[in-house]
Amino acid sequence: MTALDAYLTARTLAADGCHDSDAVTHADMDAAADLAGARRPAGSDDRHTVRAALDAIGEAR
């Protein structure tokens, strides 16, 4: 997963109203990645990157 994939996934989650990175499930991330046209998170490191991106998007609002 690239940084762009993580950002696009996080942006899709945020647009769908998911702002709490601790509450986002693996299924949520997979669905958001599919909707964004990004690669799905492959492991815990990728999921952590998506969560960090989601937190950064939330802080910017």
CSV table of N, CA and C in Angstrom, one decimal:
chain,number,residue,atom,x,y,z
A,1,MET,N,0.8,-1.2,0.0
A,1,MET,CA,0.0,0.0,0.0
A,1,MET,C,0.9,1.2,0.0
A,2,THR,N,0.6,2.2,-0.9
A,2,THR,CA,1.3,3.4,-0.9
A,2,THR,C,0.7,4.4,0.0
A,3,ALA,N,1.4,5.5,0.2
A,3,ALA,CA,0.9,6.6,1.0
A,3,ALA,C,-0.4,7.2,0.4
A,4,LEU,N,-0.4,7.2,-1.0
A,4,LEU,CA,-1.6,7.7,-1.7
A,4,LEU,C,-2.8,6.8,-1.4
A,5,ASP,N,-2.5,5.5,-1.5
A,5,ASP,CA,-3.6,4.5,-1.2
A,5,ASP,C,-4.2,4.7,0.2
A,6,ALA,N,-3.3,4.9,1.2
A,6,ALA,CA,-3.7,5.2,2.6
A,6,ALA,C,-4.5,6.5,2.7
A,7,TYR,N,-4.0,7.5,2.0
A,7,TYR,CA,-4.8,8.8,2.0
A,7,TYR,C,-6.1,8.7,1.4
A,8,LEU,N,-6.2,8.0,0.2
A,8,LEU,CA,-7.5,7.9,-0.5
A,8,LEU,C,-8.5,7.1,0.4
A,9,THR,N,-8.0,6.0,1.0
A,9,THR,CA,-8.8,5.2,1.9
A,9,THR,C,-9.3,6.0,3.0
A,10,ALA,N,-8.4,6.7,3.7
A,10,ALA,CA,-8.8,7.6,4.8
A,10,ALA,C,-9.8,8.7,4.4
A,11,ARG,N,-9.5,9.3,3.3
A,11,ARG,CA,-10.4,10.3,2.8
A,11,ARG,C,-11.8,9.8,2.6
A,12,THR,N,-11.9,8.6,2.0
A,12,THR,CA,-13.2,8.0,1.8
A,12,THR,C,-13.9,7.6,3.1
A,13,LEU,N,-13.1,7.2,4.1
A,13,LEU,CA,-13.7,6.9,5.4
A,13,LEU,C,-14.2,8.2,6.0
A,14,ALA,N,-13.5,9.2,5.9
A,14,ALA,CA,-13.9,10.5,6.5
A,14,ALA,C,-15.1,11.1,5.8
A,15,ALA,N,-15.1,11.0,4.5
A,15,ALA,CA,-16.3,11.4,3.8
A,15,ALA,C,-17.6,10.7,4.1
A,16,ASP,N,-17.4,9.4,4.6
A,16,ASP,CA,-18.5,8.6,4.9
A,16,ASP,C,-18.9,8.8,6.4
A,17,GLY,N,-18.2,9.7,7.1
A,17,GLY,CA,-18.6,10.0,8.5
A,17,GLY,C,-17.8,9.2,9.5
A,18,CYS,N,-16.8,8.4,9.1
A,18,CYS,CA,-15.9,7.7,10.1
A,18,CYS,C,-14.7,8.6,10.4
A,19,HIS,N,-14.8,9.2,11.6
A,19,HIS,CA,-13.7,10.1,12.0
A,19,HIS,C,-12.9,9.5,13.2
A,20,ASP,N,-13.4,8.5,13.9
A,20,ASP,CA,-12.7,7.9,15.0
A,20,ASP,C,-11.8,6.7,14.5
A,21,SER,N,-10.6,6.9,14.4
A,21,SER,CA,-9.7,5.8,13.8
A,21,SER,C,-9.7,4.5,14.6
A,22,ASP,N,-10.0,4.6,15.9
A,22,ASP,CA,-10.0,3.4,16.8
A,22,ASP,C,-11.3,2.6,16.5
A,23,ALA,N,-12.3,3.2,16.0
A,23,ALA,CA,-13.6,2.5,15.8
A,23,ALA,C,-13.7,1.9,14.4
A,24,VAL,N,-12.7,2.2,13.5
A,24,VAL,CA,-12.8,1.7,12.1
A,24,VAL,C,-12.3,0.3,12.1
A,25,THR,N,-13.1,-0.6,11.4
A,25,THR,CA,-12.8,-2.0,11.4
A,25,THR,C,-12.0,-2.3,10.1
A,26,HIS,N,-11.5,-3.5,10.0
A,26,HIS,CA,-10.8,-4.0,8.8
A,26,HIS,C,-11.8,-4.0,7.6
A,27,ALA,N,-13.0,-4.4,7.9
A,27,ALA,CA,-14.0,-4.4,6.8
A,27,ALA,C,-14.3,-3.0,6.3
A,28,ASP,N,-14.3,-2.0,7.2
A,28,ASP,CA,-14.5,-0.6,6.8
A,28,ASP,C,-13.4,-0.1,5.9
A,29,MET,N,-12.2,-0.5,6.3
A,29,MET,CA,-11.0,0.0,5.5
A,29,MET,C,-11.0,-0.7,4.1
A,30,ASP,N,-11.3,-2.0,4.1
A,30,ASP,CA,-11.4,-2.7,2.8
A,30,ASP,C,-12.4,-2.1,1.9
A,31,ALA,N,-13.6,-1.8,2.4
A,31,ALA,CA,-14.7,-1.2,1.6
A,31,ALA,C,-14.3,0.2,1.1
A,32,ALA,N,-13.7,1.0,2.0
A,32,ALA,CA,-13.3,2.3,1.6
A,32,ALA,C,-12.2,2.3,0.6
A,33,ALA,N,-11.3,1.3,0.7
A,33,ALA,CA,-10.2,1.2,-0.3
A,33,ALA,C,-10.8,0.8,-1.7
A,34,ASP,N,-11.8,-0.1,-1.6
A,34,ASP,CA,-12.4,-0.5,-2.9
A,34,ASP,C,-13.2,0.7,-3.5
A,35,LEU,N,-13.9,1.5,-2.7
A,35,LEU,CA,-14.6,2.7,-3.2
A,35,LEU,C,-13.6,3.7,-3.8
A,36,ALA,N,-12.5,3.8,-3.2
A,36,ALA,CA,-11.5,4.9,-3.6
A,36,ALA,C,-10.7,4.4,-4.8
A,37,GLY,N,-10.8,3.1,-5.1
A,37,GLY,CA,-9.9,2.6,-6.2
A,37,GLY,C,-8.5,2.4,-5.8
A,38,ALA,N,-8.3,2.2,-4.4
A,38,ALA,CA,-6.9,2.0,-3.9
A,38,ALA,C,-6.7,0.6,-3.5
A,39,ARG,N,-5.5,0.3,-3.3
A,39,ARG,CA,-5.1,-1.1,-2.8
A,39,ARG,C,-5.6,-1.2,-1.4
A,40,ARG,N,-6.1,-2.4,-1.0
A,40,ARG,CA,-6.6,-2.7,0.3
A,40,ARG,C,-5.4,-2.8,1.3
A,41,PRO,N,-5.6,-2.4,2.5
A,41,PRO,CA,-4.5,-2.6,3.5
A,41,PRO,C,-4.1,-4.1,3.6
A,42,ALA,N,-2.9,-4.4,3.5
A,42,ALA,CA,-2.5,-5.8,3.5
A,42,ALA,C,-2.1,-6.4,4.9
A,43,GLY,N,-1.8,-5.5,5.8
A,43,GLY,CA,-1.4,-6.0,7.1
A,43,GLY,C,-1.5,-4.9,8.2
A,44,SER,N,-1.0,-5.1,9.3
A,44,SER,CA,-1.2,-4.2,10.4
A,44,SER,C,-0.5,-2.9,10.2
A,45,ASP,N,0.7,-2.9,9.5
A,45,ASP,CA,1.4,-1.7,9.2
A,45,ASP,C,0.5,-0.8,8.2
A,46,ASP,N,-0.1,-1.4,7.2
A,46,ASP,CA,-0.9,-0.6,6.3
A,46,ASP,C,-2.1,-0.1,7.0
A,47,ARG,N,-2.7,-0.9,7.9
A,47,ARG,CA,-3.9,-0.4,8.6
A,47,ARG,C,-3.5,0.8,9.6
A,48,HIS,N,-2.3,0.7,10.2
A,48,HIS,CA,-1.9,1.8,11.0
A,48,HIS,C,-1.7,3.0,10.2
A,49,THR,N,-1.2,2.9,9.0
A,49,THR,CA,-1.0,4.1,8.1
A,49,THR,C,-2.3,4.7,7.8
A,50,VAL,N,-3.3,3.9,7.5
A,50,VAL,CA,-4.6,4.4,7.2
A,50,VAL,C,-5.2,5.1,8.4
A,51,ARG,N,-5.0,4.5,9.6
A,51,ARG,CA,-5.5,5.2,10.8
A,51,ARG,C,-4.8,6.5,11.1
A,52,ALA,N,-3.5,6.6,10.8
A,52,ALA,CA,-2.8,7.8,11.0
A,52,ALA,C,-3.2,8.9,10.0
A,53,ALA,N,-3.5,8.4,8.8
A,53,ALA,CA,-4.0,9.4,7.8
A,53,ALA,C,-5.4,9.9,8.2
A,54,LEU,N,-6.2,9.0,8.7
A,54,LEU,CA,-7.6,9.4,9.1
A,54,LEU,C,-7.5,10.4,10.3
A,55,ASP,N,-6.6,10.1,11.2
A,55,ASP,CA,-6.4,11.1,12.3
A,55,ASP,C,-5.9,12.4,11.8
A,56,ALA,N,-5.0,12.4,10.9
A,56,ALA,CA,-4.5,13.7,10.3
A,56,ALA,C,-5.6,14.5,9.6
A,57,ILE,N,-6.5,13.8,8.9
A,57,ILE,CA,-7.6,14.4,8.2
A,57,ILE,C,-8.5,15.0,9.2
A,58,GLY,N,-8.8,14.3,10.3
A,58,GLY,CA,-9.7,14.8,11.4
A,58,GLY,C,-9.1,16.0,12.1
A,59,GLU,N,-7.8,16.0,12.2
A,59,GLU,CA,-7.2,17.2,12.9
A,59,GLU,C,-7.2,18.4,12.0
A,60,ALA,N,-7.2,18.2,10.7
A,60,ALA,CA,-7.2,19.3,9.8
A,60,ALA,C,-8.6,20.0,9.7
A,61,ARG,N,-9.6,19.4,10.1
A,61,ARG,CA,-11.0,19.9,10.0
A,61,ARG,C,-11.3,20.9,11.1
